[in-house]
Amino acid sequence: MNKISPDLNLDKLEANTVVNTFKKFEQEHVFKFWEELSKDERQNLLEQALEIDLNQLKKLTDEHLVSTDTKSIDFSEITPADYIKLKSKVSNPAEWAEAKSLGEEAIRNGKVAAFTPAGGQGSRLGFNAPKGMYPVTPVLKNSLFQLFAEKIKAVSKKYDANIPWYIMTSLDNHDDTVEFFMTNDFFGFNEKDVQFFSQYTMPAVDFNGKILMSNKHNIARTPDGHGGSFKALVKSGSVDDMAKRGIDIVSFFQIDNSLVRCIDPYFIGFHIKQQSQLSSKACIKTDPKEKVGLLISKNGNISTIEYSDFPDEMAAKRDADGGLLFSTGSIGIHLFDRQFISKLGEDNEDFQLPFHKAVKKISTIDAEGNPIALDAPNGIKFEMFGFDALDYTSNAMILETLRENEFSPLKNATGKDSPETVLNLQLQLFSSWVKAAGGKIELDENGLPSFSFEIRPSYANNVDEFIAKYDGESIADGVVLQ
Ligand code: UTP
């Protein structure tokens, strides 16, 4: 092992202590090229090393690499989760009306903020910029960031309320994200009402648990998952900022779902009525093989289970009406109670989300420090999942929604959940609004027009608003209602 050079303007003692600690954990290769590094590179590497909790990393590698990865799940504890059914399916719509007015009151009183975890790597999409910059709207090709900004602003305007937006970025995309907002005048937000903060990272390891280096002076670090939102929200001061503003409810939506209702009064109202700490929207599964995480009940508490962990015979079970017994699919739309976020984000052993492993291609170097060309996964990244927070709630709620109204994730470059499906689902939804308002539009058997048009959130954010506003404007190729 190289000795730390005496000419270094670092606290020599500290540098030596760090190296010795890494040695103790058999990770001293991190400093292998120390002698070749410049002063700044050494400083940088030391700072990265100091951020790693080696005890935690050892625990994770022991758990995920040494032990076999079979989870023991007691399926006898698992039953279908209760959920609030769609307005159109219930015999008592008054309950929905009450929820709406409760939600509207909370929005009007400035109790609600928007939050987007936007630190993902978007590796499946392969877009060379933050995913939020991806152009998605049918005619104007506005980005996901702009689309969500317009949706939030439309609700702010409707209720004469201030709705701040907190955006979690990552080490890799933070600067590009902030710059995008700056060059676009924050899409109409006051600068102080859009707050950006970076999520934490975890070191990536090889299949023997050794920390991978992305080059001679940088540790390969990957974002700690959307479950890292809680820690980042707390440690960045965002939760304190929310408390100062009097915000109690945080509307959580992912960066890639163009159809999401960013701020939904009904959802917020049910959340308040049920005094929920964490509420989730669910789409009802009709195909037992559909690859979507399930919201279930475990010993009477709402929880989640990944589709890959759920046995086929259970997934195929039917209820008395012929629907799937386990039907509530999780779509990454949640409401969080602010105080619950604080609990999960503070250093509290009883409220520590578990890490999951993902086998990935991780850019790294060989023994001589040269970049390695990768044709297969070579390592493991560790991430936390936001929906695991359900296991820490004492009171959670599920609300049904329709996929075609609210779920269109952009994950892949082609095929399922791709730019093409995102475009078509927007066109189908807009066309259904035009039809519902009595407008003229010709659609094919998939509910698609043969041309592109767009309804901006400033015109209508949902079908009811559209019906109230639509005045028979002609709908043709390139038309933008705004
Ligand atoms: P995904 O699970 O789709 O992951 O994220 P991803 O990293 O964006 O994409 P792939 O898997 O590499 O293709 C779902 C949501 O969680 C956020 C994403 O930005 C998206 O809003 N996320 C994910 C984070 O904010 N941080 C993470 O570490 C992971």
Short mmCIF file of C-alpha atoms and ligand atoms in Angstrom, two decimals:
data_model
loop_
_atom_site.label_atom_id
_atom_site.label_comp_id
_atom_site.label_asym_id
_atom_site.label_seq_id
_atom_site.Cartn_x
_atom_site.Cartn_y
_atom_site.Cartn_z
CA MET A 1 0.00 0.00 0.00
CA ASN A 2 1.29 3.44 -0.90
CA LYS A 3 2.12 5.81 1.91
CA ILE A 4 0.46 9.20 1.94
CA SER A 5 3.12 11.68 0.71
CA PRO A 6 4.34 14.20 3.25
CA ASP A 7 4.25 17.05 0.69
CA LEU A 8 0.50 16.91 0.63
CA ASN A 9 -1.41 19.89 1.92
CA LEU A 10 -3.97 17.63 3.56
CA ASP A 11 -4.23 16.73 7.14
CA LYS A 12 -1.73 13.90 6.82
CA LEU A 13 -3.00 12.24 9.91
CA GLU A 14 -6.52 12.17 8.60
CA ALA A 15 -5.44 10.78 5.22
CA ASN A 16 -3.51 7.99 6.91
CA THR A 17 -6.42 7.21 9.18
CA VAL A 18 -8.77 6.92 6.21
CA VAL A 19 -6.40 4.62 4.33
CA ASN A 20 -5.94 2.44 7.40
CA THR A 21 -9.67 2.18 7.90
CA PHE A 22 -10.11 1.12 4.28
CA LYS A 23 -7.35 -1.46 4.82
CA LYS A 24 -9.26 -2.86 7.78
CA PHE A 25 -12.24 -3.42 5.52
CA GLU A 26 -10.04 -4.84 2.73
CA GLN A 27 -10.86 -1.91 0.46
CA GLU A 28 -7.41 -0.30 0.32
CA HIS A 29 -7.25 -0.72 -3.49
CA VAL A 30 -9.28 2.51 -3.60
CA PHE A 31 -5.97 4.32 -2.98
CA LYS A 32 -3.90 2.18 -5.37
CA PHE A 33 -2.99 5.07 -7.68
CA TRP A 34 -2.47 7.59 -4.89
CA GLU A 35 1.16 8.35 -5.85
CA GLU A 36 0.11 9.31 -9.38
CA LEU A 37 -2.63 11.71 -8.31
CA SER A 38 -2.48 15.48 -8.20
CA LYS A 39 -3.14 17.34 -4.99
CA ASP A 40 -6.72 18.12 -6.02
CA GLU A 41 -7.37 14.55 -7.11
CA ARG A 42 -6.13 13.26 -3.77
CA GLN A 43 -8.29 15.72 -1.90
CA ASN A 44 -11.29 14.72 -3.99
CA LEU A 45 -10.71 11.01 -3.49
CA LEU A 46 -10.28 11.46 0.23
CA GLU A 47 -13.55 13.36 0.46
CA GLN A 48 -15.38 10.62 -1.43
CA ALA A 49 -13.84 7.96 0.79
CA LEU A 50 -14.87 9.82 3.93
CA GLU A 51 -18.48 9.76 2.82
CA ILE A 52 -18.62 5.97 2.72
CA ASP A 53 -20.01 4.14 5.71
CA LEU A 54 -17.78 1.07 5.51
CA ASN A 55 -19.64 -0.77 8.24
CA GLN A 56 -22.87 -0.38 6.36
CA LEU A 57 -21.21 -1.42 3.08
CA LYS A 58 -19.79 -4.54 4.69
CA LYS A 59 -23.21 -5.46 6.05
CA LEU A 60 -24.73 -5.00 2.61
CA THR A 61 -22.09 -7.02 0.79
CA ASP A 62 -22.35 -9.78 3.41
CA GLU A 63 -26.10 -9.82 3.03
CA HIS A 64 -26.31 -9.55 -0.75
CA LEU A 65 -23.17 -11.30 -1.98
CA VAL A 66 -22.30 -13.90 0.57
CA SER A 67 -25.74 -15.17 1.48
CA THR A 68 -27.97 -16.70 -1.17
CA ASP A 69 -30.50 -14.21 -2.39
CA THR A 70 -33.72 -16.10 -1.70
CA LYS A 71 -36.15 -14.07 0.33
CA SER A 72 -38.31 -15.85 2.82
CA ILE A 73 -41.77 -14.40 2.53
CA ASP A 74 -44.61 -15.80 4.58
CA PHE A 75 -47.44 -15.71 2.06
CA SER A 76 -50.00 -16.77 4.66
CA GLU A 77 -49.72 -13.23 6.10
CA ILE A 78 -50.59 -11.67 2.76
CA THR A 79 -54.13 -10.72 1.81
CA PRO A 80 -55.55 -8.27 -0.74
CA ALA A 81 -55.31 -4.63 0.32
CA ASP A 82 -58.43 -2.55 0.92
CA TYR A 83 -58.72 0.41 -1.40
CA ILE A 84 -61.03 3.27 -2.26
CA LYS A 85 -62.79 2.48 -5.50
CA LEU A 86 -63.25 4.84 -8.44
CA LYS A 87 -65.99 7.45 -8.20
CA SER A 88 -67.84 5.78 -11.08
CA LYS A 89 -67.91 2.45 -9.22
CA VAL A 90 -69.21 3.59 -5.82
CA SER A 91 -72.79 3.89 -4.72
CA ASN A 92 -72.03 6.88 -2.54
CA PRO A 93 -70.42 9.62 -4.65
CA ALA A 94 -70.91 12.06 -1.76
CA GLU A 95 -67.76 10.60 -0.26
CA TRP A 96 -65.82 11.70 -3.35
CA ALA A 97 -67.38 15.16 -3.25
CA GLU A 98 -66.37 15.52 0.40
CA ALA A 99 -62.83 14.40 -0.40
CA LYS A 100 -62.61 16.94 -3.21
CA SER A 101 -63.60 19.84 -0.99
CA LEU A 102 -61.19 18.76 1.77
CA GLY A 103 -58.39 18.55 -0.78
CA GLU A 104 -59.25 21.89 -2.32
CA GLU A 105 -59.23 23.53 1.09
CA ALA A 106 -55.77 22.13 1.87
CA ILE A 107 -54.42 23.38 -1.48
CA ARG A 108 -55.98 26.82 -0.99
CA ASN A 109 -54.46 27.05 2.47
CA GLY A 110 -50.96 26.32 1.14
CA LYS A 111 -50.68 22.94 2.86
CA VAL A 112 -49.47 21.03 -0.20
CA ALA A 113 -46.10 20.82 -1.98
CA ALA A 114 -45.00 18.86 -5.04
CA PHE A 115 -41.98 16.57 -4.94
CA THR A 116 -40.25 14.76 -7.78
CA PRO A 117 -37.37 12.34 -7.41
CA ALA A 118 -35.45 13.09 -10.62
CA GLY A 119 -32.11 11.56 -9.74
CA GLY A 120 -32.56 8.32 -11.68
CA GLN A 121 -29.99 7.32 -14.27
CA GLY A 122 -32.59 6.66 -16.97
CA SER A 123 -30.31 3.98 -18.37
CA ARG A 124 -33.11 2.12 -20.19
CA LEU A 125 -34.17 5.24 -22.10
CA GLY A 126 -30.59 6.10 -23.00
CA PHE A 127 -31.23 9.86 -23.27
CA ASN A 128 -28.07 11.90 -22.90
CA ALA A 129 -29.48 14.48 -20.44
CA PRO A 130 -31.70 14.48 -17.34
CA LYS A 131 -34.89 12.54 -18.15
CA GLY A 132 -37.00 15.55 -17.17
CA MET A 133 -35.61 17.36 -20.23
CA TYR A 134 -37.07 14.73 -22.59
CA PRO A 135 -39.53 16.33 -25.06
CA VAL A 136 -42.88 14.59 -24.67
CA THR A 137 -45.87 16.72 -25.59
CA PRO A 138 -47.43 15.92 -28.97
CA VAL A 139 -47.12 19.25 -30.82
CA LEU A 140 -44.96 21.65 -28.84
CA LYS A 141 -42.60 18.89 -27.74
CA ASN A 142 -42.41 20.42 -24.29
CA SER A 143 -40.23 18.59 -21.81
CA LEU A 144 -41.45 16.55 -18.86
CA PHE A 145 -40.14 19.27 -16.52
CA GLN A 146 -42.12 21.94 -18.38
CA LEU A 147 -45.24 19.78 -18.52
CA PHE A 148 -45.22 19.19 -14.75
CA ALA A 149 -44.42 22.86 -14.08
CA GLU A 150 -47.47 23.83 -16.15
CA LYS A 151 -49.67 21.29 -14.36
CA ILE A 152 -48.62 22.56 -10.94
CA LYS A 153 -48.98 26.21 -11.98
CA ALA A 154 -52.48 25.52 -13.34
CA VAL A 155 -53.57 24.18 -9.95
CA SER A 156 -51.88 27.10 -8.14
CA LYS A 157 -53.77 29.52 -10.35
CA LYS A 158 -57.11 27.75 -9.95
CA TYR A 159 -56.95 27.82 -6.16
CA ASP A 160 -54.95 31.04 -5.82
CA ALA A 161 -52.40 29.08 -3.85
CA ASN A 162 -48.65 28.83 -3.69
CA ILE A 163 -47.45 25.29 -4.43
CA PRO A 164 -43.67 24.93 -4.15
CA TRP A 165 -41.92 22.17 -6.07
CA TYR A 166 -38.98 20.23 -4.61
CA ILE A 167 -36.84 18.34 -7.11
CA MET A 168 -34.30 15.72 -6.15
CA THR A 169 -31.40 15.43 -8.59
CA SER A 170 -28.27 13.29 -8.58
CA LEU A 171 -24.57 14.00 -8.61
CA ASP A 172 -24.59 13.37 -12.37
CA ASN A 173 -27.59 15.45 -13.43
CA HIS A 174 -27.84 18.24 -10.84
CA ASP A 175 -26.07 21.00 -12.78
CA ASP A 176 -27.83 20.25 -16.08
CA THR A 177 -31.20 20.20 -14.33
CA VAL A 178 -30.70 23.53 -12.58
CA GLU A 179 -29.35 25.12 -15.74
CA PHE A 180 -32.38 23.92 -17.71
CA PHE A 181 -34.72 25.63 -15.27
CA MET A 182 -32.61 28.79 -15.25
CA THR A 183 -32.54 29.10 -19.02
CA ASN A 184 -36.31 28.62 -19.07
CA ASP A 185 -37.04 31.21 -16.35
CA PHE A 186 -38.14 28.45 -14.00
CA PHE A 187 -41.17 27.81 -16.20
CA GLY A 188 -43.11 30.59 -14.52
CA PHE A 189 -42.28 29.65 -10.94
CA ASN A 190 -40.70 32.11 -8.54
CA GLU A 191 -37.12 30.97 -8.18
CA LYS A 192 -37.55 30.39 -4.45
CA ASP A 193 -40.51 28.08 -5.09
CA VAL A 194 -38.50 25.47 -7.01
CA GLN A 195 -35.86 23.89 -4.85
CA PHE A 196 -33.23 21.46 -6.07
CA PHE A 197 -31.10 19.16 -3.98
CA SER A 198 -28.90 16.20 -4.80
CA GLN A 199 -29.56 12.75 -3.48
CA TYR A 200 -26.93 10.69 -1.71
CA THR A 201 -24.87 8.05 -3.43
CA MET A 202 -23.68 4.56 -2.64
CA PRO A 203 -20.39 3.05 -3.78
CA ALA A 204 -20.79 0.37 -6.44
CA VAL A 205 -18.98 -2.92 -5.82
CA ASP A 206 -17.79 -5.86 -7.91
CA PHE A 207 -19.10 -9.38 -7.37
CA ASN A 208 -16.53 -9.87 -4.58
CA GLY A 209 -17.72 -6.82 -2.70
CA LYS A 210 -14.73 -4.65 -3.67
CA ILE A 211 -15.46 -0.99 -4.25
CA LEU A 212 -15.26 -0.14 -7.97
CA MET A 213 -13.32 2.90 -9.18
CA SER A 214 -14.64 4.88 -12.14
CA ASN A 215 -11.08 6.15 -12.72
CA LYS A 216 -7.88 6.41 -10.70
CA HIS A 217 -9.20 9.14 -8.43
CA ASN A 218 -12.97 8.66 -8.39
CA ILE A 219 -14.99 5.99 -6.65
CA ALA A 220 -17.82 4.57 -8.78
CA ARG A 221 -20.86 5.99 -7.01
CA THR A 222 -24.50 5.48 -7.94
CA PRO A 223 -27.63 7.27 -6.69
CA ASP A 224 -29.13 5.58 -3.63
CA GLY A 225 -32.56 5.01 -5.23
CA HIS A 226 -35.87 6.88 -4.99
CA GLY A 227 -36.05 5.63 -1.41
CA GLY A 228 -33.13 7.98 -0.80
CA SER A 229 -35.64 10.81 -1.15
CA PHE A 230 -36.44 10.89 2.55
CA LYS A 231 -32.89 11.33 3.77
CA ALA A 232 -32.18 13.89 1.05
CA LEU A 233 -35.40 15.81 1.77
CA VAL A 234 -34.47 16.04 5.45
CA LYS A 235 -30.72 16.66 5.17
CA SER A 236 -31.08 19.25 2.41
CA GLY A 237 -33.27 21.35 4.70
CA SER A 238 -36.29 20.92 2.40
CA VAL A 239 -38.45 19.46 5.13
CA ASP A 240 -37.60 22.39 7.41
CA ASP A 241 -38.44 24.74 4.57
CA MET A 242 -41.79 22.96 4.16
CA ALA A 243 -42.50 23.27 7.88
CA LYS A 244 -41.79 27.01 7.74
CA ARG A 245 -44.21 27.37 4.87
CA GLY A 246 -46.90 25.41 6.75
CA ILE A 247 -46.86 22.47 4.34
CA ASP A 248 -48.24 19.20 5.70
CA ILE A 249 -48.70 17.08 2.59
CA VAL A 250 -46.13 16.21 -0.07
CA SER A 251 -47.36 15.05 -3.47
CA PHE A 252 -44.78 12.60 -4.81
CA PHE A 253 -44.64 11.77 -8.52
CA GLN A 254 -41.91 10.29 -10.69
CA ILE A 255 -40.16 12.22 -13.42
CA ASP A 256 -41.30 9.95 -16.21
CA ASN A 257 -45.09 9.75 -15.92
CA SER A 258 -46.45 12.36 -18.31
CA LEU A 259 -50.10 11.68 -17.43
CA VAL A 260 -49.77 12.15 -13.67
CA ARG A 261 -52.08 14.60 -11.92
CA CYS A 262 -49.32 16.35 -10.00
CA ILE A 263 -51.69 17.85 -7.44
CA ASP A 264 -55.00 16.01 -7.15
CA PRO A 265 -57.65 17.44 -4.77
CA TYR A 266 -59.55 14.13 -4.51
CA PHE A 267 -56.44 12.17 -3.57
CA ILE A 268 -55.39 14.83 -1.08
CA GLY A 269 -58.89 14.91 0.42
CA PHE A 270 -59.04 11.15 1.01
CA HIS A 271 -55.52 11.29 2.47
CA ILE A 272 -56.66 13.94 4.96
CA LYS A 273 -59.95 12.24 5.73
CA GLN A 274 -58.21 8.96 6.53
CA GLN A 275 -55.40 10.68 8.43
CA SER A 276 -53.01 8.75 6.27
CA GLN A 277 -49.23 8.99 6.59
CA LEU A 278 -48.63 7.58 3.13
CA SER A 279 -51.23 7.27 0.39
CA SER A 280 -50.75 5.52 -2.93
CA LYS A 281 -52.68 5.47 -6.16
CA ALA A 282 -53.28 2.07 -7.69
CA CYS A 283 -54.28 0.80 -11.11
CA ILE A 284 -56.36 -2.34 -11.08
CA LYS A 285 -54.53 -5.24 -12.70
CA THR A 286 -56.45 -7.35 -15.17
CA ASP A 287 -53.60 -9.54 -16.39
CA PRO A 288 -52.05 -11.71 -13.66
CA LYS A 289 -48.71 -11.64 -15.52
CA GLU A 290 -48.49 -7.86 -15.68
CA LYS A 291 -45.11 -6.73 -14.36
CA VAL A 292 -46.11 -4.17 -11.79
CA GLY A 293 -45.44 -4.11 -8.04
CA LEU A 294 -48.47 -5.00 -5.93
CA LEU A 295 -49.98 -3.13 -3.01
CA ILE A 296 -51.07 -5.80 -0.55
CA SER A 297 -52.01 -6.19 3.08
CA LYS A 298 -49.47 -7.89 5.35
CA ASN A 299 -50.82 -8.75 8.79
CA GLY A 300 -53.44 -6.07 8.29
CA ASN A 301 -51.01 -3.30 7.24
CA ILE A 302 -50.63 -2.02 3.71
CA SER A 303 -47.34 -3.08 2.15
CA THR A 304 -45.87 -3.86 -1.27
CA ILE A 305 -44.46 -6.88 -2.97
CA GLU A 306 -42.50 -7.05 -6.20
CA TYR A 307 -44.19 -9.00 -9.00
CA SER A 308 -41.14 -11.23 -9.29
CA ASP A 309 -41.55 -12.33 -5.65
CA PHE A 310 -45.26 -13.09 -5.99
CA PRO A 311 -46.13 -16.72 -6.84
CA ASP A 312 -48.00 -17.22 -10.15
CA GLU A 313 -50.79 -19.20 -8.51
CA MET A 314 -51.51 -16.36 -6.07
CA ALA A 315 -51.32 -13.74 -8.81
CA ALA A 316 -53.91 -15.71 -10.80
CA LYS A 317 -56.47 -16.04 -7.98
CA ARG A 318 -59.87 -14.51 -8.73
CA ASP A 319 -62.51 -12.94 -6.48
CA ALA A 320 -66.24 -13.66 -6.54
CA ASP A 321 -66.78 -11.09 -9.33
CA GLY A 322 -64.15 -12.71 -11.54
CA GLY A 323 -61.58 -9.92 -11.08
CA LEU A 324 -58.06 -10.63 -9.85
CA LEU A 325 -57.99 -11.06 -6.08
CA PHE A 326 -54.63 -9.28 -5.81
CA SER A 327 -55.30 -6.43 -8.18
CA THR A 328 -53.89 -3.19 -6.80
CA GLY A 329 -50.84 -2.32 -8.93
CA SER A 330 -48.52 0.37 -7.60
CA ILE A 331 -47.78 3.20 -10.07
CA GLY A 332 -45.40 5.43 -8.11
CA ILE A 333 -47.89 8.16 -7.20
CA HIS A 334 -48.00 8.92 -3.49
CA LEU A 335 -48.84 11.48 -0.85
CA PHE A 336 -46.61 11.73 2.19
CA ASP A 337 -47.31 13.32 5.51
CA ARG A 338 -44.43 15.77 6.13
CA GLN A 339 -43.74 14.48 9.64
CA PHE A 340 -43.59 10.93 8.35
CA ILE A 341 -40.88 12.02 5.88
CA SER A 342 -38.93 13.49 8.80
CA LYS A 343 -39.09 10.20 10.65
CA LEU A 344 -37.83 8.23 7.66
CA GLY A 345 -35.14 10.74 6.71
CA GLU A 346 -33.50 11.25 10.07
CA ASP A 347 -30.82 8.88 11.33
CA ASN A 348 -33.20 6.58 13.11
CA GLU A 349 -32.40 2.88 13.16
CA ASP A 350 -36.04 1.91 13.55
CA PHE A 351 -36.97 3.79 10.39
CA GLN A 352 -34.17 2.74 8.03
CA LEU A 353 -35.38 1.59 4.60
CA PRO A 354 -33.66 -1.58 3.37
CA PHE A 355 -31.24 -1.53 0.43
CA HIS A 356 -31.87 -3.70 -2.61
CA LYS A 357 -29.18 -4.79 -5.01
CA ALA A 358 -29.18 -4.33 -8.78
CA VAL A 359 -26.68 -6.07 -11.03
CA LYS A 360 -25.46 -3.51 -13.58
CA LYS A 361 -22.75 -2.51 -15.99
CA ILE A 362 -20.63 -0.08 -14.03
CA SER A 363 -17.91 1.93 -15.78
CA THR A 364 -14.61 1.07 -14.16
CA ILE A 365 -10.88 0.54 -14.67
CA ASP A 366 -8.55 -2.44 -14.83
CA ALA A 367 -5.55 -3.16 -12.60
CA GLU A 368 -3.44 -0.67 -14.58
CA GLY A 369 -6.06 2.04 -14.27
CA ASN A 370 -7.29 1.83 -17.89
CA PRO A 371 -11.03 1.97 -18.66
CA ILE A 372 -12.60 -1.46 -19.22
CA ALA A 373 -14.93 -2.11 -22.17
CA LEU A 374 -18.06 -3.75 -20.75
CA ASP A 375 -20.24 -6.21 -22.59
CA ALA A 376 -21.90 -7.69 -19.51
CA PRO A 377 -22.82 -6.54 -16.00
CA ASN A 378 -19.73 -6.35 -13.83
CA GLY A 379 -21.01 -5.12 -10.51
CA ILE A 380 -23.71 -4.22 -8.09
CA LYS A 381 -25.40 -1.00 -7.11
CA PHE A 382 -27.41 -0.56 -3.96
CA GLU A 383 -30.65 1.38 -3.83
CA MET A 384 -33.60 2.01 -1.58
CA PHE A 385 -37.16 1.96 -2.89
CA GLY A 386 -39.65 4.67 -1.95
CA PHE A 387 -42.56 2.24 -1.66
CA ASP A 388 -40.77 0.32 1.12
CA ALA A 389 -41.81 3.28 3.29
CA LEU A 390 -45.24 1.63 3.50
CA ASP A 391 -43.79 -0.90 5.95
CA TYR A 392 -43.14 1.92 8.43
CA THR A 393 -46.60 3.48 8.40
CA SER A 394 -49.22 3.03 11.05
CA ASN A 395 -51.89 4.32 8.69
CA ALA A 396 -51.81 4.14 4.89
CA MET A 397 -54.45 4.49 2.18
CA ILE A 398 -54.89 3.31 -1.41
CA LEU A 399 -56.98 5.11 -4.04
CA GLU A 400 -57.91 3.51 -7.35
CA THR A 401 -57.22 5.38 -10.56
CA LEU A 402 -57.47 4.53 -14.24
CA ARG A 403 -54.30 3.73 -16.09
CA GLU A 404 -55.43 5.63 -19.20
CA ASN A 405 -55.99 8.75 -17.09
CA GLU A 406 -52.86 8.71 -15.03
CA PHE A 407 -50.14 6.28 -15.93
CA SER A 408 -47.79 6.48 -18.87
CA PRO A 409 -44.20 5.95 -17.78
CA LEU A 410 -41.31 6.73 -20.09
CA LYS A 411 -38.78 3.99 -19.42
CA ASN A 412 -37.51 2.49 -22.69
CA ALA A 413 -36.20 3.81 -26.00
CA THR A 414 -38.61 1.61 -27.98
CA GLY A 415 -41.56 -0.73 -27.39
CA LYS A 416 -43.35 -0.77 -24.03
CA ASP A 417 -43.31 2.50 -22.04
CA SER A 418 -41.41 4.34 -24.77
CA PRO A 419 -41.70 7.78 -26.41
CA GLU A 420 -44.21 6.24 -28.86
CA THR A 421 -46.55 4.92 -26.13
CA VAL A 422 -46.19 8.18 -24.19
CA LEU A 423 -47.26 10.16 -27.27
CA ASN A 424 -50.17 7.85 -28.06
CA LEU A 425 -51.49 7.80 -24.49
CA GLN A 426 -51.53 11.61 -24.40
CA LEU A 427 -53.38 11.71 -27.73
CA GLN A 428 -55.88 9.09 -26.55
CA LEU A 429 -56.55 10.98 -23.33
CA PHE A 430 -56.93 14.37 -25.04
CA SER A 431 -59.22 12.80 -27.65
CA SER A 432 -61.38 11.24 -24.95
CA TRP A 433 -61.80 14.70 -23.38
CA VAL A 434 -62.84 16.16 -26.73
CA LYS A 435 -65.41 13.38 -27.16
CA ALA A 436 -66.67 13.82 -23.59
CA ALA A 437 -67.19 17.53 -24.30
CA GLY A 438 -69.21 16.69 -27.43
CA GLY A 439 -66.45 17.76 -29.84
CA LYS A 440 -65.85 16.26 -33.28
CA ILE A 441 -62.81 14.08 -33.75
CA GLU A 442 -62.33 10.91 -35.76
CA LEU A 443 -60.55 8.12 -33.98
CA ASP A 444 -59.30 4.72 -35.04
CA GLU A 445 -60.11 1.48 -33.20
CA ASN A 446 -57.43 2.32 -30.60
CA GLY A 447 -58.98 5.69 -29.82
CA LEU A 448 -56.21 7.51 -31.71
CA PRO A 449 -56.63 10.40 -34.15
CA SER A 450 -54.60 10.30 -37.37
CA PHE A 451 -52.89 13.59 -36.40
CA SER A 452 -51.27 15.32 -33.43
CA PHE A 453 -52.84 17.99 -31.26
CA GLU A 454 -52.28 19.14 -27.71
CA ILE A 455 -54.21 20.42 -24.71
CA ARG A 456 -51.96 22.39 -22.39
CA PRO A 457 -52.56 22.34 -18.63
CA SER A 458 -53.23 26.08 -18.82
CA TYR A 459 -56.37 25.19 -20.84
CA ALA A 460 -57.48 22.12 -18.87
CA ASN A 461 -55.83 19.76 -16.44
CA ASN A 462 -58.58 17.13 -16.45
CA VAL A 463 -61.75 16.13 -18.24
CA ASP A 464 -64.08 18.18 -16.02
CA GLU A 465 -62.08 21.34 -16.63
CA PHE A 466 -62.03 20.56 -20.34
CA ILE A 467 -65.80 20.07 -20.56
CA ALA A 468 -66.35 23.34 -18.69
CA LYS A 469 -64.08 25.27 -21.04
CA TYR A 470 -64.33 23.67 -24.47
CA ASP A 471 -66.20 25.84 -26.91
CA GLY A 472 -66.23 23.72 -30.03
CA GLU A 473 -62.78 24.84 -31.26
CA SER A 474 -61.80 22.74 -34.25
CA ILE A 475 -59.42 19.91 -33.48
CA ALA A 476 -56.97 19.33 -36.32
CA ASP A 477 -53.34 18.58 -36.93
CA GLY A 478 -51.03 20.88 -34.97
CA VAL A 479 -53.81 22.52 -32.91
CA VAL A 480 -52.75 23.52 -29.41
CA LEU A 481 -55.46 24.49 -26.94
CA GLN A 482 -53.93 26.81 -24.34
P1 UTP B 1 -36.65 4.23 -12.23
O1 UTP B 1 -36.89 3.10 -11.34
O2 UTP B 1 -37.36 4.22 -13.54
O3 UTP B 1 -35.10 4.34 -12.47
O4 UTP B 1 -36.99 5.57 -11.45
P2 UTP B 1 -34.24 5.23 -13.45
O5 UTP B 1 -32.86 5.26 -12.84
O6 UTP B 1 -34.84 6.57 -13.73
O7 UTP B 1 -34.20 4.48 -14.82
P3 UTP B 1 -33.37 3.18 -15.27
O8 UTP B 1 -33.82 2.07 -14.39
O9 UTP B 1 -31.91 3.50 -15.13
O10 UTP B 1 -33.77 3.01 -16.71
C1 UTP B 1 -38.28 5.89 -11.03
C2 UTP B 1 -38.24 7.32 -10.47
O11 UTP B 1 -37.33 7.40 -9.37
C3 UTP B 1 -36.33 8.36 -9.64
C4 UTP B 1 -36.30 8.51 -11.15
O12 UTP B 1 -35.71 9.74 -11.53
C5 UTP B 1 -37.78 8.39 -11.48
O13 UTP B 1 -38.46 9.58 -11.18
N1 UTP B 1 -35.06 7.89 -9.07
C6 UTP B 1 -34.64 6.62 -9.29
C7 UTP B 1 -34.31 8.77 -8.33
O14 UTP B 1 -34.68 9.95 -8.13
N2 UTP B 1 -33.14 8.32 -7.81
C8 UTP B 1 -32.70 7.06 -7.99
O15 UTP B 1 -31.61 6.72 -7.47
C9 UTP B 1 -33.47 6.18 -8.75
#
